[in-house]
Every structure is written in C-alpha cells, then in structure tokens.
Amino acid sequence: MKLHMILSIISILFILNLSACSKEEIKYDGEPLKIAVIGDLPELNNEKIHFESISLKELSEDTVQISTNYDAIMITPLMFEEASNDRFVEVYTSTKIPFIFFDSEKRNLPFTNGGLTYESARWESLKNGSHTTIYLSDINANREDAWYFYLNDKKELDVLYKEIFEKVEML
C-alpha cells in the first residue's frame, strides 16, 4: 500500500513537472510587453510578455482602443487567410502599432495590399526566406516599414521570439 502511494505521488510530481516545462522559456528581459494575438496564443514562458486573444472583428471595430492597450498585434497562421481579406488592409496601414505576421512565408504583403489573399499571393514572388515580419505604417509621415526575422538551423525559436520582442520594444 505504501509503495503504491509513493508511486502515485511520484507520478503526480512528474506530470506537474512536465506541464510546468511545456512552455518555451524566452530569455527576453526588456520592458514588459502586452501583445494582442489573432489566432493561436503562443505557449511561451516569460513574465514580461503578456498575450491576450482578440478577434479580427474587435481589431477592425476599435483600432484606437487596441493601439492604446497593446504594444503590438500578432497574427498567426491559423488566421492568415481571413486576416488577408481586403477589408482589413486599411486597418494594417493606418493603425499606429506594429503588426507581427508570425510565421508568414509571404511577409506582410497579402495583408497590406488590396487584391491579394494569403492563399492567392504567389509564394515565389514573395520569397525572401524570412520566418516572421513586423510591419508598421505611419500615414502621417507617409511611410511604412517592415522588418524581417529569420529562423534557420543555427537559430532556435526562443532566440527568434527574443529578437521580435526586442524590436517591438524599440518601436
């Protein structure tokens, strides 16, 4: 009976340890960031990064409030096709915080240009090898900028996230 109880306790502790380690540790130590996410929430472990799920509808209905409450907006592959609809182009090109198009092989182009969707945008013409793009538009200065982040055999995903968060902090 005691052996059974000890094994049960060890099993529970093992499972708790696994679940605690399931989130990827990100070594970002800059200013705290609050990031709105459209799509899948990243499973990251860093007390300075706070993700909050929002919808495309929320984004398009209240860009001023979202720009005030968040440091950036991340869009993940789950939502690329819907997020690339022409009705959102103006949102991306007029909102004053950075958009992170995470794991977008087609960069920001299907989202910030009318007449394209993520599915219809020709991959070959958009290929630059980047993994993620941060896009920021400043309509008052008549300018738009994009920063590209690369993931390869030598760079781990946690390093990529750290670079993205450091750029968002700078912006």
mmCIF file of C-alpha atoms in Angstrom:
data_model
loop_
_atom_site.group_PDB
_atom_site.id
_atom_site.type_symbol
_atom_site.label_atom_id
_atom_site.label_comp_id
_atom_site.label_asym_id
_atom_site.label_seq_id
_atom_site.Cartn_x
_atom_site.Cartn_y
_atom_site.Cartn_z
ATOM 1 C CA MET A 1 0.000 0.000 0.000
ATOM 2 C CA LYS A 2 2.804 2.429 0.913
ATOM 3 C CA LEU A 3 4.656 1.616 -2.290
ATOM 4 C CA HIS A 4 1.513 2.297 -4.319
ATOM 5 C CA MET A 5 1.051 5.636 -2.567
ATOM 6 C CA ILE A 6 4.681 6.620 -3.104
ATOM 7 C CA LEU A 7 4.474 5.717 -6.797
ATOM 8 C CA SER A 8 1.281 7.762 -7.134
ATOM 9 C CA ILE A 9 2.931 10.800 -5.570
ATOM 10 C CA ILE A 10 5.987 10.434 -7.787
ATOM 11 C CA SER A 11 3.751 10.144 -10.869
ATOM 12 C CA ILE A 12 1.828 13.273 -9.925
ATOM 13 C CA LEU A 13 5.035 15.214 -9.340
ATOM 14 C CA PHE A 14 6.406 14.016 -12.677
ATOM 15 C CA ILE A 15 3.256 15.145 -14.514
ATOM 16 C CA LEU A 16 3.317 18.541 -12.785
ATOM 17 C CA ASN A 17 6.956 18.972 -13.731
ATOM 18 C CA LEU A 18 6.209 18.124 -17.363
ATOM 19 C CA SER A 19 3.339 20.591 -17.571
ATOM 20 C CA ALA A 20 5.455 23.318 -15.977
ATOM 21 C CA CYS A 21 8.161 22.736 -18.573
ATOM 22 C CA SER A 22 5.827 22.587 -21.564
ATOM 23 C CA LYS A 23 6.048 26.317 -22.264
ATOM 24 C CA GLU A 24 9.104 27.534 -24.139
ATOM 25 C CA GLU A 25 11.366 29.709 -21.987
ATOM 26 C CA ILE A 26 12.138 33.046 -23.685
ATOM 27 C CA LYS A 27 15.113 34.997 -22.390
ATOM 28 C CA TYR A 28 13.660 38.461 -23.065
ATOM 29 C CA ASP A 29 14.412 40.914 -20.256
ATOM 30 C CA GLY A 30 13.329 44.243 -21.733
ATOM 31 C CA GLU A 31 10.300 46.327 -20.841
ATOM 32 C CA PRO A 32 7.046 44.423 -20.210
ATOM 33 C CA LEU A 33 5.009 43.958 -23.399
ATOM 34 C CA LYS A 34 1.318 43.368 -23.867
ATOM 35 C CA ILE A 35 0.607 41.751 -27.231
ATOM 36 C CA ALA A 36 -2.812 41.167 -28.770
ATOM 37 C CA VAL A 37 -2.959 37.865 -30.648
ATOM 38 C CA ILE A 38 -5.269 36.994 -33.509
ATOM 39 C CA GLY A 39 -5.037 33.229 -33.900
ATOM 40 C CA ASP A 40 -3.191 30.733 -31.708
ATOM 41 C CA LEU A 41 -1.733 32.087 -28.486
ATOM 42 C CA PRO A 42 1.997 31.322 -28.255
ATOM 43 C CA GLU A 43 2.973 29.000 -25.425
ATOM 44 C CA LEU A 44 5.863 30.979 -24.016
ATOM 45 C CA ASN A 45 7.231 31.399 -20.540
ATOM 46 C CA ASN A 46 8.360 34.936 -19.720
ATOM 47 C CA GLU A 47 6.823 37.094 -17.019
ATOM 48 C CA LYS A 48 7.431 40.255 -19.075
ATOM 49 C CA ILE A 49 5.365 39.108 -22.067
ATOM 50 C CA HIS A 50 1.588 39.066 -21.775
ATOM 51 C CA PHE A 51 -0.550 37.735 -24.635
ATOM 52 C CA GLU A 52 -4.255 38.401 -24.950
ATOM 53 C CA SER A 53 -6.507 36.909 -27.583
ATOM 54 C CA ILE A 54 -8.585 39.284 -29.716
ATOM 55 C CA SER A 55 -10.633 38.795 -32.867
ATOM 56 C CA LEU A 56 -10.336 40.439 -36.267
ATOM 57 C CA LYS A 57 -13.747 41.951 -35.635
ATOM 58 C CA GLU A 58 -12.504 43.586 -32.415
ATOM 59 C CA LEU A 59 -9.443 44.883 -34.247
ATOM 60 C CA SER A 60 -11.425 46.415 -37.093
ATOM 61 C CA GLU A 61 -14.077 47.946 -34.824
ATOM 62 C CA ASP A 62 -11.794 49.701 -32.343
ATOM 63 C CA THR A 63 -8.242 50.226 -33.594
ATOM 64 C CA VAL A 64 -7.738 53.288 -31.393
ATOM 65 C CA GLN A 65 -8.529 51.381 -28.195
ATOM 66 C CA ILE A 66 -6.388 48.436 -29.263
ATOM 67 C CA SER A 67 -3.493 50.758 -30.168
ATOM 68 C CA THR A 68 -3.753 52.264 -26.689
ATOM 69 C CA ASN A 69 -3.956 48.959 -24.800
ATOM 70 C CA TYR A 70 -1.300 46.886 -26.609
ATOM 71 C CA ASP A 71 2.310 47.219 -27.717
ATOM 72 C CA ALA A 72 1.815 45.075 -30.833
ATOM 73 C CA ILE A 73 -0.647 42.821 -32.613
ATOM 74 C CA MET A 74 0.450 39.314 -33.587
ATOM 75 C CA ILE A 75 -1.366 37.391 -36.297
ATOM 76 C CA THR A 76 -0.656 33.667 -36.527
ATOM 77 C CA PRO A 77 -1.059 31.220 -39.459
ATOM 78 C CA LEU A 78 -4.449 29.988 -38.258
ATOM 79 C CA MET A 79 -5.931 33.372 -39.226
ATOM 80 C CA PHE A 80 -3.832 34.335 -42.274
ATOM 81 C CA GLU A 81 -6.464 33.686 -44.921
ATOM 82 C CA GLU A 82 -9.210 35.628 -43.144
ATOM 83 C CA ALA A 83 -6.804 38.360 -41.998
ATOM 84 C CA SER A 84 -5.665 38.928 -45.593
ATOM 85 C CA ASN A 85 -9.160 39.965 -46.692
ATOM 86 C CA ASP A 86 -9.186 43.404 -48.369
ATOM 87 C CA ARG A 87 -11.475 44.848 -45.694
ATOM 88 C CA PHE A 88 -8.540 44.783 -43.229
ATOM 89 C CA VAL A 89 -5.908 46.497 -45.433
ATOM 90 C CA GLU A 90 -6.775 49.940 -44.078
ATOM 91 C CA VAL A 91 -6.573 48.634 -40.505
ATOM 92 C CA TYR A 92 -2.982 47.429 -41.043
ATOM 93 C CA THR A 93 -1.895 50.542 -42.917
ATOM 94 C CA SER A 94 -3.434 53.077 -40.510
ATOM 95 C CA THR A 95 -3.052 51.543 -37.037
ATOM 96 C CA LYS A 96 -0.147 53.086 -35.145
ATOM 97 C CA ILE A 97 1.301 49.965 -33.522
ATOM 98 C CA PRO A 98 3.357 47.186 -35.078
ATOM 99 C CA PHE A 99 1.779 44.090 -36.590
ATOM 100 C CA ILE A 100 3.675 40.827 -36.219
ATOM 101 C CA PHE A 101 2.851 38.393 -39.020
ATOM 102 C CA PHE A 102 4.247 35.358 -37.260
ATOM 103 C CA ASP A 103 5.466 32.508 -39.476
ATOM 104 C CA SER A 104 4.286 34.214 -42.663
ATOM 105 C CA GLU A 105 6.251 32.961 -45.644
ATOM 106 C CA LYS A 106 4.618 35.725 -47.682
ATOM 107 C CA ARG A 107 5.717 38.506 -45.349
ATOM 108 C CA ASN A 108 3.201 41.328 -44.824
ATOM 109 C CA LEU A 109 2.291 41.710 -48.495
ATOM 110 C CA PRO A 110 -1.020 39.758 -48.648
ATOM 111 C CA PHE A 111 -2.246 41.750 -45.656
ATOM 112 C CA THR A 112 -1.201 45.279 -46.619
ATOM 113 C CA ASN A 113 -2.020 45.185 -50.341
ATOM 114 C CA GLY A 114 -5.524 45.000 -51.761
ATOM 115 C CA GLY A 115 -6.428 42.319 -54.255
ATOM 116 C CA LEU A 116 -4.342 39.608 -52.574
ATOM 117 C CA THR A 117 -5.236 36.954 -50.077
ATOM 118 C CA TYR A 118 -2.760 34.772 -48.283
ATOM 119 C CA GLU A 119 -3.802 31.815 -50.410
ATOM 120 C CA SER A 120 -3.765 33.655 -53.756
ATOM 121 C CA ALA A 121 -0.486 35.541 -53.250
ATOM 122 C CA ARG A 122 2.170 33.813 -55.302
ATOM 123 C CA TRP A 123 4.796 32.415 -52.939
ATOM 124 C CA GLU A 124 7.655 32.502 -55.451
ATOM 125 C CA SER A 125 7.437 36.270 -55.949
ATOM 126 C CA LEU A 126 7.329 36.945 -52.206
ATOM 127 C CA LYS A 127 10.087 34.609 -51.072
ATOM 128 C CA ASN A 128 12.875 36.218 -49.090
ATOM 129 C CA GLY A 129 13.432 33.364 -46.645
ATOM 130 C CA SER A 130 12.047 35.202 -43.638
ATOM 131 C CA HIS A 131 10.003 33.474 -40.957
ATOM 132 C CA THR A 132 8.228 36.465 -39.418
ATOM 133 C CA THR A 133 7.629 40.076 -40.414
ATOM 134 C CA ILE A 134 6.924 43.101 -38.262
ATOM 135 C CA TYR A 135 5.042 45.772 -40.192
ATOM 136 C CA LEU A 136 4.461 49.354 -39.080
ATOM 137 C CA SER A 137 2.766 52.093 -41.055
ATOM 138 C CA ASP A 138 2.956 55.805 -40.316
ATOM 139 C CA ILE A 139 0.414 57.516 -42.545
ATOM 140 C CA ASN A 140 1.275 60.959 -41.114
ATOM 141 C CA ALA A 141 4.866 60.566 -42.295
ATOM 142 C CA ASN A 142 3.689 58.804 -45.486
ATOM 143 C CA ARG A 143 5.909 55.849 -44.716
ATOM 144 C CA GLU A 144 5.733 52.157 -43.980
ATOM 145 C CA ASP A 145 8.417 49.863 -42.645
ATOM 146 C CA ALA A 146 8.877 46.126 -42.454
ATOM 147 C CA TRP A 147 11.459 44.150 -40.500
ATOM 148 C CA TYR A 148 12.195 40.521 -41.304
ATOM 149 C CA PHE A 149 13.193 37.806 -38.871
ATOM 150 C CA TYR A 150 14.809 34.570 -39.951
ATOM 151 C CA LEU A 151 14.784 31.092 -38.498
ATOM 152 C CA ASN A 152 17.326 28.534 -39.655
ATOM 153 C CA ASP A 153 19.225 25.508 -38.418
ATOM 154 C CA LYS A 154 21.529 27.695 -36.331
ATOM 155 C CA LYS A 155 18.835 29.793 -34.639
ATOM 156 C CA GLU A 156 16.347 28.409 -32.131
ATOM 157 C CA LEU A 157 12.725 29.572 -31.920
ATOM 158 C CA ASP A 158 13.316 31.154 -28.492
ATOM 159 C CA VAL A 159 16.018 33.391 -29.986
ATOM 160 C CA LEU A 160 13.653 34.406 -32.795
ATOM 161 C CA TYR A 161 10.971 35.379 -30.264
ATOM 162 C CA LYS A 162 13.520 37.363 -28.253
ATOM 163 C CA GLU A 163 14.560 39.315 -31.366
ATOM 164 C CA ILE A 164 10.916 40.041 -32.219
ATOM 165 C CA PHE A 165 10.123 41.274 -28.703
ATOM 166 C CA GLU A 166 13.240 43.456 -28.626
ATOM 167 C CA LYS A 167 12.183 45.080 -31.905
ATOM 168 C CA VAL A 168 8.636 45.678 -30.644
ATOM 169 C CA GLU A 169 10.097 47.315 -27.527
ATOM 170 C CA MET A 170 12.195 49.650 -29.719
ATOM 171 C CA LEU A 171 9.211 50.651 -31.823
#
